[in-house]
Amino acid sequence: MKLRLPKTVWAAVAIVFAYALVCLLVPRGLVLTAAGDLVPFFLLSVATIVMLRHAAASRGQERAFWALLSLGCFLWAANQGMWVWYEVILRQDMPEPFLGDPVLFLHVVPFMVAVALLPHLAMEARKLYFSTLSSLILVLWWIYLYAFIVFPDEYVLLNQHRYNHSFDQLFMLENMLLVAAAGLAAMGTRGSWRRIYAHLCGAAFLYSLTSWGINLAISAGSYYTGSIYDIFLVASLAWFVCLGSLRFRTTPEPEEAGRLMRFWIAASPRLAMLAVLSLPLFGLRTFLETDPPPLRRFRLILTLVAVVVMGACVFLKQYLLDRELLRLLQEKEKDYERLQRLQSELLQKEKLAAVGQLAAGAAHEINNPLTAILGYSEILANAGLRDDLAAMAVRIGQQARRTRTLVGDLLSFAQHDPGERSLLEVGTLVQKAAQMETHRVADHSVLIETTIEDGLPRVWGNANQLLQLCLQILENASYAVREAGGGGIQVRVSRRERAIAITFADTGPGLREPARVFDPFYTTKPVGKGTGLGLSAVYGIVQNHHGAISCRNREEGGAEFEVLLPLATDSAQAAAAGYLPTAAR
């Protein structure tokens, strides 16, 4: 993925060189102080804006990432603005203690949270392990640590020496943690996200070294605003501007968790647990220390507040984990049901394939001797034999004809040729099948009702096979209704997302074994009434049309079959339209 360096980057580099010349050439005074305060303030303001623009152009976790970086730069700029107010506008030395120190310390926290979001990972990786929430607990613990160690010596009972020492040490540790987190993230990813994390790591590392050098210079009494140390400070701030100004031609794609990321995902909950368990130890330390009562009271109250806040985070995490576990269990249950359904469909296809091969071979072998048996039985029946012998010859002929019918069914079942296909109106086919079945049932004990939605799209299929499908299901339903003493069959044709649904519902006794109705040779009819191949052939037709068929017993009684046929694709309709004559278009 290629990078383009915008004009902002070149401008930032030019500002660093110009500032270096000012620091080296301009003597110490108001001009140098103004440059030393205004240039960092300007760079931080620009970094805030460019990262905010990145956030506005992004979405999801990536938007949160850039928004947090923008927030960190804003807090940083607010701290620098206080320096401008005191040293440039009021022309005063910085007060001790300085109100901007907590803001300076807290500006790193949004950077740490941004890295902890793991925006480069796919959503499932973040959602499964909730490392972001664990990282939030660690960030809250870090803020608590600052308020517990540094804040009391600044605002409760002033102890300037201990405050400066504690602040410098903790602030340096905070920056190094950010450097380590960004470095690990850079090593654990690739492509655009690796560049983003690498720039963040480099800018934070340069700033950490600069801050360490400035603190040493302050301790030695050699630091002043605009000194040579600030050149490196301005360079680190310009690097943050460059980070926010790098434009990627495409949005960085989410990735799967690498080895380092998996290590952090596994380690962050344990670290968060240790952070929460450390709070009682800090409270115990408060009781054992010999500090003045105001400090002890402040730290005890702070610890209680931290216990409540971080405990709420723990309960929230547990709630989310429980809900996620329930969701995973439900998904696994659905996956298991889908697997069972696929296994049953695969088994059914294997059964049909095996029976089809056997039927094709057996039918051809049986057909020739069967024809001879039928012919000889007719000769014997007309040969003037005794009545009992003639009756036996007639029965032989009847059984031979029944066997020939069975052979015909076997051949029909074995020949699953898709045949010629075209665009079909399913409603018209269903209406035709219903009329044919109504005429076939001579006693009118079965009432067939059809409901067809208007404006149904067409399907791509074989008209004869789909008509055979409807007739077979209607014939079985009619038989079941007549056996129950009469009733009705309701046929409904409707649209179901990307498919046409044909539903056959009858008022018969229902299905004895719904799971076996499509098995070859399975039938509940008496001997001689059915071969058990009709619904198996229906199943094969549906499979040839890439559809689905299911059956169930209705709560109000009777059986229900549902056939789903996929809609014709645009390419299929275009291909069919190409063969239509001009007058028909």
Coordinates of C-alpha atoms in Angstrom, one line a residue:
M1 CA 0.0 0.0 0.0
K2 CA 1.6 3.2 -1.2
L3 CA 1.9 6.4 0.9
R4 CA 1.6 10.0 -0.3
L5 CA 3.4 12.7 1.6
P6 CA 1.0 15.8 1.7
K7 CA 2.1 19.3 1.9
T8 CA 1.5 19.3 5.7
V9 CA 4.5 17.0 6.2
W10 CA 6.8 19.1 4.2
A11 CA 5.6 22.2 6.1
A12 CA 6.2 20.5 9.4
V13 CA 9.8 19.6 8.4
A14 CA 10.4 23.2 7.3
I15 CA 9.1 24.5 10.7
V16 CA 11.6 22.2 12.5
F17 CA 14.5 23.6 10.5
A18 CA 13.4 27.2 10.9
Y19 CA 12.9 26.7 14.6
A20 CA 16.4 25.2 15.0
L21 CA 17.8 28.3 13.3
V22 CA 15.9 30.6 15.7
C23 CA 17.2 28.6 18.7
L24 CA 20.7 28.8 17.5
L25 CA 20.8 32.4 16.3
V26 CA 18.4 34.4 18.5
P27 CA 19.7 35.4 21.9
R28 CA 17.7 34.6 25.0
G29 CA 14.8 37.0 25.6
L30 CA 11.2 37.6 24.8
V31 CA 11.4 36.7 21.1
L32 CA 13.1 33.4 21.8
T33 CA 10.6 32.6 24.6
A34 CA 7.7 33.5 22.3
A35 CA 9.0 31.2 19.6
G36 CA 9.7 28.4 22.1
D37 CA 6.0 28.6 23.3
L38 CA 4.1 29.5 20.2
V39 CA 5.7 27.0 17.8
P40 CA 4.9 23.9 19.9
F41 CA 1.4 25.3 20.5
F42 CA 0.9 25.8 16.8
L43 CA 2.2 22.3 15.9
L44 CA -0.1 20.6 18.6
S45 CA -3.1 22.6 17.3
V46 CA -2.3 21.4 13.7
A47 CA -1.9 17.8 14.9
T48 CA -5.3 18.0 16.7
I49 CA -7.0 19.2 13.5
V50 CA -5.5 16.8 11.1
M51 CA -6.2 13.8 13.4
L52 CA -9.7 15.1 13.9
R53 CA -10.1 15.1 10.1
H54 CA -8.9 11.5 10.0
A55 CA -11.6 10.6 12.5
A56 CA -14.3 12.4 10.5
A57 CA -13.3 10.4 7.4
S58 CA -13.1 7.1 9.2
R59 CA -15.7 4.8 10.9
G60 CA -16.0 2.3 13.7
Q61 CA -12.9 1.5 15.8
E62 CA -10.7 3.4 13.4
R63 CA -12.7 6.6 14.0
A64 CA -12.4 6.1 17.8
F65 CA -8.6 5.6 17.3
W66 CA -8.1 8.9 15.5
A67 CA -10.5 10.8 17.8
L68 CA -8.6 9.7 20.9
L69 CA -5.3 10.7 19.3
S70 CA -6.9 14.1 18.5
L71 CA -8.1 14.4 22.1
G72 CA -4.6 13.7 23.4
C73 CA -3.1 16.3 21.2
F74 CA -5.8 18.8 22.3
L75 CA -5.0 18.2 26.0
W76 CA -1.3 18.6 25.1
A77 CA -2.1 21.9 23.3
A78 CA -4.1 23.1 26.3
N79 CA -1.1 22.6 28.5
Q80 CA 1.2 24.4 26.0
G81 CA -1.4 27.2 25.8
M82 CA -0.9 27.8 29.5
W83 CA 2.8 28.2 28.9
V84 CA 2.0 30.8 26.2
W85 CA -0.4 32.6 28.7
Y86 CA 2.2 32.9 31.5
E87 CA 5.5 33.4 29.6
V88 CA 4.3 35.3 26.5
I89 CA 1.2 37.2 27.5
L90 CA 1.7 37.8 31.2
R91 CA 5.6 37.6 30.9
Q92 CA 5.9 35.7 34.1
D93 CA 7.8 32.7 35.2
M94 CA 5.8 29.4 35.4
P95 CA 4.2 29.0 38.9
E96 CA 4.9 26.2 41.2
P97 CA 2.9 24.0 41.4
F98 CA 1.7 24.4 37.8
L99 CA -2.0 23.8 37.0
G100 CA -1.0 22.4 33.6
D101 CA 0.9 19.4 35.0
P102 CA -2.1 17.1 35.5
V103 CA -3.2 18.0 31.9
L104 CA 0.2 17.2 30.7
F105 CA 0.2 13.8 32.5
L106 CA -3.4 13.0 31.3
H107 CA -2.7 13.8 27.6
V108 CA -0.9 10.5 27.2
V109 CA -3.9 8.5 28.5
P110 CA -6.0 9.0 25.3
F111 CA -3.0 7.8 23.3
M112 CA -2.8 4.6 25.4
V113 CA -6.5 4.0 25.1
A114 CA -6.3 4.5 21.3
V115 CA -3.7 1.7 21.1
A116 CA -5.6 -0.5 23.5
L117 CA -8.7 -0.3 21.2
L118 CA -6.7 -2.6 18.7
P119 CA -8.5 -1.0 15.7
H120 CA -6.4 -3.1 13.3
L121 CA -8.1 -6.3 14.5
A122 CA -11.3 -7.7 13.0
M123 CA -14.3 -7.1 15.1
E124 CA -14.7 -10.7 16.2
A125 CA -11.1 -10.8 17.6
R126 CA -11.8 -7.7 19.8
K127 CA -15.3 -8.8 20.7
L128 CA -14.4 -12.3 21.7
Y129 CA -11.7 -11.5 24.3
F130 CA -12.8 -8.0 25.4
S131 CA -9.2 -6.9 25.6
T132 CA -10.3 -3.3 25.1
L133 CA -12.3 -3.3 28.4
S134 CA -9.4 -4.9 30.2
S135 CA -7.1 -2.1 28.8
L136 CA -9.6 0.5 30.0
I137 CA -9.3 -0.9 33.6
L138 CA -5.5 -0.7 33.3
V139 CA -5.8 2.9 32.1
L140 CA -8.1 3.8 35.0
W141 CA -5.6 2.1 37.4
W142 CA -2.9 4.3 35.9
I143 CA -4.8 7.5 36.5
Y144 CA -5.5 6.3 40.1
L145 CA -1.8 5.7 40.5
Y146 CA -1.0 9.3 39.5
A147 CA -3.7 10.7 41.8
F148 CA -2.5 8.5 44.7
I149 CA 1.2 9.2 44.4
V150 CA 1.6 12.7 42.7
F151 CA -1.5 14.7 43.3
P152 CA -1.5 14.8 47.2
D153 CA 2.0 16.4 47.2
E154 CA 0.8 19.1 44.8
Y155 CA -2.7 20.1 46.0
V156 CA -3.3 18.5 49.4
L157 CA -0.1 19.4 51.2
L158 CA 2.6 20.9 49.0
N159 CA 5.9 19.2 49.0
Q160 CA 7.6 20.6 45.9
H161 CA 10.7 18.4 45.9
R162 CA 8.8 15.1 46.3
Y163 CA 6.2 16.2 43.9
N164 CA 8.7 17.0 41.1
H165 CA 10.5 13.7 41.7
S166 CA 7.3 11.6 41.6
F167 CA 5.9 13.4 38.7
D168 CA 9.0 13.1 36.5
Q169 CA 9.4 9.4 37.3
L170 CA 5.8 8.5 36.7
F171 CA 5.5 10.7 33.6
M172 CA 8.6 9.1 32.1
L173 CA 7.2 5.6 32.9
E174 CA 3.9 6.6 31.3
N175 CA 5.6 7.7 28.1
M176 CA 7.7 4.5 27.9
L177 CA 4.6 2.4 28.3
L178 CA 3.0 4.2 25.4
V179 CA 6.2 3.6 23.3
A180 CA 6.2 -0.1 24.3
A181 CA 2.5 -0.5 23.5
A182 CA 2.8 1.2 20.1
G183 CA 6.0 -0.8 19.3
L184 CA 4.3 -4.1 20.2
A185 CA 1.3 -3.2 18.1
A186 CA 3.6 -2.3 15.1
M187 CA 5.4 -5.7 15.4
G188 CA 2.1 -7.5 15.7
T189 CA 0.5 -6.1 12.5
R190 CA 1.4 -5.4 8.9
G191 CA 0.7 -3.0 6.0
S192 CA -0.8 0.4 6.8
W193 CA -1.5 -0.3 10.4
R194 CA 2.2 -1.1 11.0
R195 CA 3.2 2.2 9.6
I196 CA 0.6 4.0 11.8
Y197 CA 1.8 2.3 14.9
A198 CA 5.5 2.7 14.0
H199 CA 5.1 6.5 13.5
L200 CA 3.3 6.8 16.8
C201 CA 6.0 4.7 18.5
G202 CA 8.8 6.8 17.0
A203 CA 7.1 10.2 17.8
A204 CA 6.4 9.1 21.4
F205 CA 10.0 7.7 21.9
L206 CA 11.6 11.0 20.6
Y207 CA 9.3 13.0 23.0
S208 CA 10.2 10.7 25.9
L209 CA 13.9 11.2 25.4
T210 CA 13.4 15.0 25.0
S211 CA 11.3 15.1 28.2
W212 CA 14.0 13.2 30.0
G213 CA 16.7 15.6 28.8
I214 CA 14.6 18.7 29.7
N215 CA 14.0 17.3 33.2
L216 CA 17.8 16.8 33.7
A217 CA 18.4 20.3 32.4
I218 CA 15.8 21.8 34.8
S219 CA 17.5 19.9 37.7
A220 CA 20.8 21.4 36.6
G221 CA 19.3 24.9 36.2
S222 CA 20.3 25.1 32.6
Y223 CA 16.9 24.9 30.9
Y224 CA 15.0 27.9 29.5
T225 CA 12.2 28.2 27.0
G226 CA 13.7 28.2 23.5
S227 CA 16.9 26.4 24.5
I228 CA 18.5 23.8 22.3
Y229 CA 16.5 21.1 24.1
D230 CA 13.3 22.5 22.6
I231 CA 14.6 21.7 19.1
F232 CA 14.0 18.0 19.8
L233 CA 10.7 18.8 21.4
V234 CA 9.5 20.6 18.3
A235 CA 10.8 17.7 16.2
S236 CA 8.7 15.2 18.2
L237 CA 5.6 17.4 17.9
A238 CA 6.2 17.8 14.1
W239 CA 6.3 14.0 13.9
F240 CA 2.9 13.8 15.5
V241 CA 1.7 16.2 12.8
C242 CA 3.2 13.9 10.2
L243 CA 1.4 10.9 11.7
G244 CA -1.9 12.7 11.4
S245 CA -1.2 13.9 7.9
L246 CA -0.2 10.7 6.2
R247 CA -3.0 9.8 3.8
F248 CA -3.5 6.2 2.8
R249 CA -5.0 5.5 -0.6
T250 CA -7.3 3.0 1.0
T251 CA -8.6 2.6 4.5
P252 CA -6.4 0.1 6.5
E253 CA -8.2 -3.2 6.4
P254 CA -9.0 -5.1 9.7
E255 CA -6.6 -8.0 10.3
E256 CA -6.6 -11.2 12.3
A257 CA -4.8 -11.3 15.6
G258 CA -1.1 -12.1 15.3
R259 CA 1.1 -13.9 17.8
L260 CA 1.9 -10.7 19.8
M261 CA -1.7 -9.5 19.7
R262 CA -2.9 -12.9 20.9
F263 CA -0.4 -12.7 23.7
W264 CA -1.7 -9.2 24.7
I265 CA -5.3 -10.4 24.4
A266 CA -4.5 -13.2 26.7
A267 CA -2.4 -11.2 29.1
S268 CA -4.6 -8.0 29.4
P269 CA -7.4 -9.7 31.5
R270 CA -4.8 -11.0 34.0
L271 CA -3.1 -7.6 34.3
A272 CA -6.5 -6.0 34.8
M273 CA -7.3 -8.5 37.6
L274 CA -4.0 -7.7 39.3
A275 CA -4.7 -4.0 39.0
V276 CA -8.1 -4.4 40.7
L277 CA -6.6 -6.6 43.4
S278 CA -3.8 -4.1 44.1
L279 CA -6.3 -1.5 45.3
P280 CA -6.8 -3.0 48.8
L281 CA -3.0 -3.1 49.1
F282 CA -2.8 0.6 48.4
G283 CA -5.5 1.1 51.1
L284 CA -3.5 -1.0 53.6
R285 CA -0.4 1.1 52.8
T286 CA -2.4 4.2 53.6
F287 CA -3.2 2.9 57.1
L288 CA 0.5 1.9 57.7
E289 CA 2.2 5.1 56.4
T290 CA 3.2 8.0 58.7
D291 CA 2.0 10.8 56.4
P292 CA -0.1 13.6 57.8
P293 CA -3.8 12.9 58.3
P294 CA -5.0 15.1 55.3
L295 CA -2.8 13.0 52.9
R296 CA -4.0 9.7 54.4
R297 CA -7.7 10.8 54.3
F298 CA -7.4 11.9 50.7
R299 CA -5.8 8.6 49.6
L300 CA -8.4 6.5 51.5
I301 CA -11.2 8.3 49.8
L302 CA -9.5 8.1 46.4
T303 CA -9.0 4.3 46.9
L304 CA -12.7 3.8 47.8
V305 CA -13.7 5.7 44.7
A306 CA -11.3 3.7 42.5
V307 CA -12.7 0.4 44.0
V308 CA -16.2 1.5 43.0
V309 CA -15.3 2.6 39.5
M310 CA -13.0 -0.3 38.6
G311 CA -15.4 -2.7 40.3
A312 CA -18.2 -1.4 38.0
C313 CA -15.9 -2.0 35.0
V314 CA -15.3 -5.6 36.2
F315 CA -19.1 -6.2 36.6
L316 CA -19.7 -4.7 33.2
K317 CA -17.1 -6.9 31.6
Q318 CA -18.5 -10.0 33.3
Y319 CA -22.0 -9.0 32.0
L320 CA -20.7 -8.6 28.5
L321 CA -18.8 -11.9 28.7
D322 CA -21.9 -13.7 29.9
R323 CA -24.0 -12.2 27.1
E324 CA -21.2 -13.1 24.6
L325 CA -21.1 -16.7 25.9
L326 CA -24.9 -17.0 25.5
R327 CA -24.6 -15.7 21.9
L328 CA -21.9 -18.1 21.1
L329 CA -23.9 -21.0 22.6
Q330 CA -26.9 -20.0 20.5
E331 CA -24.7 -19.8 17.4
K332 CA -23.2 -23.2 18.1
E333 CA -26.6 -24.6 18.5
K334 CA -27.7 -23.1 15.1
D335 CA -24.5 -24.4 13.5
Y336 CA -25.2 -27.9 14.9
E337 CA -28.7 -27.8 13.5
R338 CA -27.4 -26.6 10.2
L339 CA -24.8 -29.4 10.2
Q340 CA -27.4 -32.0 11.0
R341 CA -29.5 -30.7 8.2
L342 CA -26.6 -30.7 5.8
Q343 CA -25.7 -34.2 6.9
S344 CA -29.3 -35.4 6.3
E345 CA -29.4 -33.8 2.9
L346 CA -26.0 -35.3 1.9
L347 CA -27.2 -38.7 3.1
Q348 CA -30.4 -38.3 1.2
K349 CA -28.5 -37.4 -2.0
E350 CA -26.3 -40.4 -1.5
K351 CA -29.3 -42.6 -1.1
L352 CA -30.9 -41.2 -4.2
A353 CA -27.7 -41.6 -6.2
A354 CA -27.2 -45.2 -5.1
V355 CA -30.9 -46.2 -5.7
G356 CA -30.8 -44.4 -9.0
Q357 CA -27.8 -46.4 -10.3
L358 CA -29.4 -49.6 -9.0
A359 CA -32.7 -48.8 -10.5
A360 CA -31.3 -47.9 -13.9
G361 CA -29.4 -51.1 -14.2
A362 CA -32.1 -53.4 -12.8
A363 CA -34.9 -51.8 -14.8
H364 CA -33.2 -52.5 -18.1
E365 CA -32.4 -56.1 -17.1
I366 CA -36.0 -56.8 -15.8
N367 CA -37.8 -55.1 -18.7
N368 CA -37.0 -57.7 -21.3
P369 CA -38.0 -60.9 -19.4
L370 CA -41.0 -58.9 -18.0
T371 CA -42.3 -58.2 -21.5
A372 CA -42.0 -62.0 -22.3
I373 CA -43.9 -62.9 -19.2
L374 CA -46.7 -60.4 -20.0
G375 CA -47.0 -61.7 -23.5
Y376 CA -47.1 -65.4 -22.6
S377 CA -49.7 -64.6 -19.8
E378 CA -52.0 -63.0 -22.4
I379 CA -51.5 -66.0 -24.8
L380 CA -52.4 -68.4 -21.9
A381 CA -55.4 -66.3 -20.9
N382 CA -56.8 -66.6 -24.5
A383 CA -55.8 -70.2 -25.1
G384 CA -59.1 -71.7 -23.9
L385 CA -57.8 -73.2 -20.7
R386 CA -59.9 -74.3 -17.8
D387 CA -61.4 -71.4 -15.8
D388 CA -59.1 -71.8 -12.8
L389 CA -56.0 -71.9 -15.1
A390 CA -57.3 -69.0 -17.1
A391 CA -57.8 -67.0 -13.9
M392 CA -54.2 -67.8 -12.9
A393 CA -53.0 -66.6 -16.3
V394 CA -54.9 -63.3 -15.8
R395 CA -53.4 -62.8 -12.3
I396 CA -49.9 -63.5 -13.8
G397 CA -50.6 -60.7 -16.4
Q398 CA -51.9 -58.3 -13.6
Q399 CA -48.8 -58.8 -11.6
A400 CA -46.6 -58.5 -14.7
R401 CA -48.3 -55.2 -15.5
R402 CA -47.8 -54.0 -11.9
T403 CA -44.1 -55.0 -12.2
R404 CA -43.8 -53.1 -15.5
T405 CA -45.3 -50.0 -13.8
L406 CA -42.8 -50.3 -11.0
V407 CA -40.0 -50.6 -13.6
G408 CA -41.3 -47.5 -15.3
D409 CA -41.2 -45.7 -12.0
L410 CA -37.7 -46.9 -11.4
L411 CA -36.6 -45.6 -14.8
S412 CA -38.3 -42.3 -14.2
F413 CA -36.7 -42.0 -10.8
A414 CA -33.2 -42.9 -12.1
Q415 CA -33.3 -40.4 -14.9
H416 CA -32.7 -37.1 -13.1
D417 CA -31.8 -35.3 -16.3
P418 CA -32.3 -31.5 -15.7
G419 CA -33.8 -31.3 -19.2
E420 CA -34.4 -28.1 -21.1
R421 CA -35.0 -25.1 -18.9
S422 CA -36.7 -21.7 -19.4
L423 CA -38.2 -18.9 -17.4
L424 CA -41.4 -20.1 -15.8
E425 CA -44.4 -18.6 -14.0
V426 CA -44.6 -20.9 -11.0
G427 CA -48.2 -19.7 -10.2
T428 CA -49.4 -20.9 -13.6
L429 CA -47.8 -24.3 -13.1
V430 CA -49.3 -24.7 -9.7
Q431 CA -52.8 -23.6 -11.0
K432 CA -52.6 -26.2 -13.8
A433 CA -51.5 -29.0 -11.4
A434 CA -54.4 -28.1 -9.0
Q435 CA -56.9 -28.3 -11.9
M436 CA -55.5 -31.7 -13.1
E437 CA -55.7 -33.1 -9.6
T438 CA -59.2 -31.8 -9.1
H439 CA -60.4 -33.6 -12.3
R440 CA -58.5 -36.8 -11.2
V441 CA -60.4 -37.0 -7.9
A442 CA -63.8 -38.1 -9.3
D443 CA -65.7 -38.2 -6.0
H444 CA -65.0 -34.5 -5.2
S445 CA -64.2 -35.4 -1.6
V446 CA -61.1 -33.3 -1.8
L447 CA -61.3 -29.5 -2.1
I448 CA -58.2 -27.8 -3.5
E449 CA -57.8 -24.1 -2.9
T450 CA -54.9 -22.1 -4.4
T451 CA -53.6 -18.7 -3.4
I452 CA -51.1 -17.0 -5.7
E453 CA -49.5 -13.6 -4.9
D454 CA -49.6 -11.0 -7.7
G455 CA -46.5 -9.9 -9.5
L456 CA -44.3 -12.9 -8.6
P457 CA -40.9 -13.1 -10.4
R458 CA -40.1 -16.0 -12.6
V459 CA -37.8 -19.0 -11.9
W460 CA -35.4 -20.8 -14.1
G461 CA -36.5 -24.5 -14.5
N462 CA -38.0 -27.3 -16.4
A463 CA -41.7 -27.0 -16.8
N464 CA -42.5 -30.8 -17.0
Q465 CA -40.4 -31.6 -13.9
L466 CA -41.9 -28.9 -11.8
L467 CA -45.4 -29.9 -12.9
Q468 CA -44.6 -33.5 -12.0
L469 CA -43.4 -32.2 -8.6
C470 CA -46.7 -30.4 -7.9
L471 CA -48.8 -33.3 -9.1
Q472 CA -46.9 -35.8 -7.0
I473 CA -47.3 -33.8 -3.8
L474 CA -51.0 -33.1 -4.6
E475 CA -51.6 -36.8 -5.3
N476 CA -50.1 -37.8 -1.9
A477 CA -52.1 -35.1 -0.1
S478 CA -55.3 -36.1 -1.9
Y479 CA -54.8 -39.8 -0.9
A480 CA -54.2 -38.7 2.8
V481 CA -57.4 -36.5 2.8
R482 CA -59.6 -39.2 1.2
E483 CA -58.3 -41.7 3.8
A484 CA -59.4 -39.3 6.5
G485 CA -62.9 -39.1 5.1
G486 CA -62.5 -36.0 3.0
G487 CA -61.2 -32.5 3.5
G488 CA -59.2 -29.8 1.8
I489 CA -55.8 -28.9 0.4
Q490 CA -54.5 -25.4 0.5
V491 CA -51.8 -24.4 -1.9
R492 CA -50.1 -21.0 -1.6
V493 CA -47.4 -19.5 -3.8
S494 CA -45.5 -16.5 -2.4
R495 CA -42.2 -14.8 -2.5
R496 CA -39.6 -15.5 0.2
E497 CA -36.6 -13.2 -0.1
R498 CA -34.6 -14.6 -3.1
A499 CA -36.9 -17.6 -3.7
I500 CA -40.5 -18.6 -4.6
A501 CA -42.2 -20.6 -1.9
I502 CA -44.9 -23.2 -2.7
T503 CA -46.7 -24.5 0.3
F504 CA -49.0 -27.5 0.3
A505 CA -51.1 -27.9 3.4
D506 CA -53.8 -30.7 3.8
T507 CA -56.3 -31.7 6.5
G508 CA -55.3 -35.4 6.5
P509 CA -53.9 -37.5 9.4
G510 CA -50.4 -36.1 9.1
L511 CA -47.0 -37.7 8.5
R512 CA -46.0 -40.7 10.6
E513 CA -42.3 -40.2 10.2
P514 CA -41.5 -36.8 8.6
A515 CA -37.8 -37.5 8.6
R516 CA -38.2 -40.5 6.3
V517 CA -40.7 -39.3 3.7
F518 CA -38.1 -38.6 1.1
D519 CA -36.3 -42.0 1.6
P520 CA -36.5 -44.2 -1.5
F521 CA -39.2 -47.0 -1.2
Y522 CA -40.6 -45.6 2.0
T523 CA -44.4 -45.6 1.9
T524 CA -47.3 -45.8 4.3
K525 CA -49.7 -47.0 1.6
P526 CA -50.8 -50.6 1.4
V527 CA -49.0 -53.1 -0.9
G528 CA -49.9 -52.4 -4.5
K529 CA -50.9 -48.7 -3.8
G530 CA -47.5 -47.1 -4.0
T531 CA -43.8 -47.7 -4.6
G532 CA -42.3 -45.1 -2.2
L533 CA -40.5 -43.4 -5.0
G534 CA -42.7 -40.4 -5.7
L535 CA -41.5 -38.1 -3.0
S536 CA -37.9 -39.3 -3.6
A537 CA -38.3 -38.2 -7.2
V538 CA -39.7 -34.9 -6.0
Y539 CA -36.6 -34.4 -3.8
G540 CA -34.4 -35.1 -6.8
I541 CA -36.3 -32.5 -8.9
V542 CA -35.9 -29.9 -6.2
Q543 CA -32.2 -30.6 -5.9
N544 CA -31.8 -30.3 -9.7
H545 CA -33.3 -26.8 -9.5
H546 CA -31.0 -25.8 -6.6
G547 CA -34.0 -25.4 -4.3
A548 CA -35.0 -26.8 -0.9
I549 CA -38.0 -28.9 0.3
S550 CA -39.2 -29.5 3.8
C551 CA -42.2 -31.1 5.5
R552 CA -43.8 -31.1 8.9
N553 CA -47.0 -31.9 10.8
R554 CA -49.2 -28.9 11.5
E555 CA -50.4 -28.1 15.0
E556 CA -54.0 -27.9 13.8
G557 CA -53.7 -31.3 12.0
G558 CA -52.5 -32.5 8.7
A559 CA -49.2 -32.3 6.8
E560 CA -47.5 -29.4 5.2
F561 CA -44.9 -29.4 2.4
E562 CA -42.9 -26.4 1.5
V563 CA -40.8 -26.1 -1.7
L564 CA -38.4 -23.2 -2.2
L565 CA -37.2 -22.4 -5.8
P566 CA -34.6 -19.8 -6.3
L567 CA -35.4 -16.8 -8.5
A568 CA -33.9 -16.5 -11.9
T569 CA -30.7 -14.5 -11.9
D570 CA -30.4 -11.4 -14.1
S571 CA -28.0 -13.3 -16.4
A572 CA -30.5 -16.2 -16.8
Q573 CA -33.3 -13.8 -17.7
A574 CA -31.1 -11.9 -20.1
A575 CA -30.1 -15.2 -21.7
A576 CA -33.7 -16.3 -22.0
A577 CA -34.7 -12.9 -23.4
G578 CA -32.1 -13.4 -26.1
Y579 CA -34.0 -16.4 -27.5
L580 CA -37.4 -14.7 -27.6
P581 CA -38.7 -13.5 -30.9
T582 CA -38.9 -9.8 -31.5
A583 CA -42.7 -9.9 -31.4
A584 CA -42.8 -11.5 -28.0
R585 CA -40.5 -8.9 -26.4

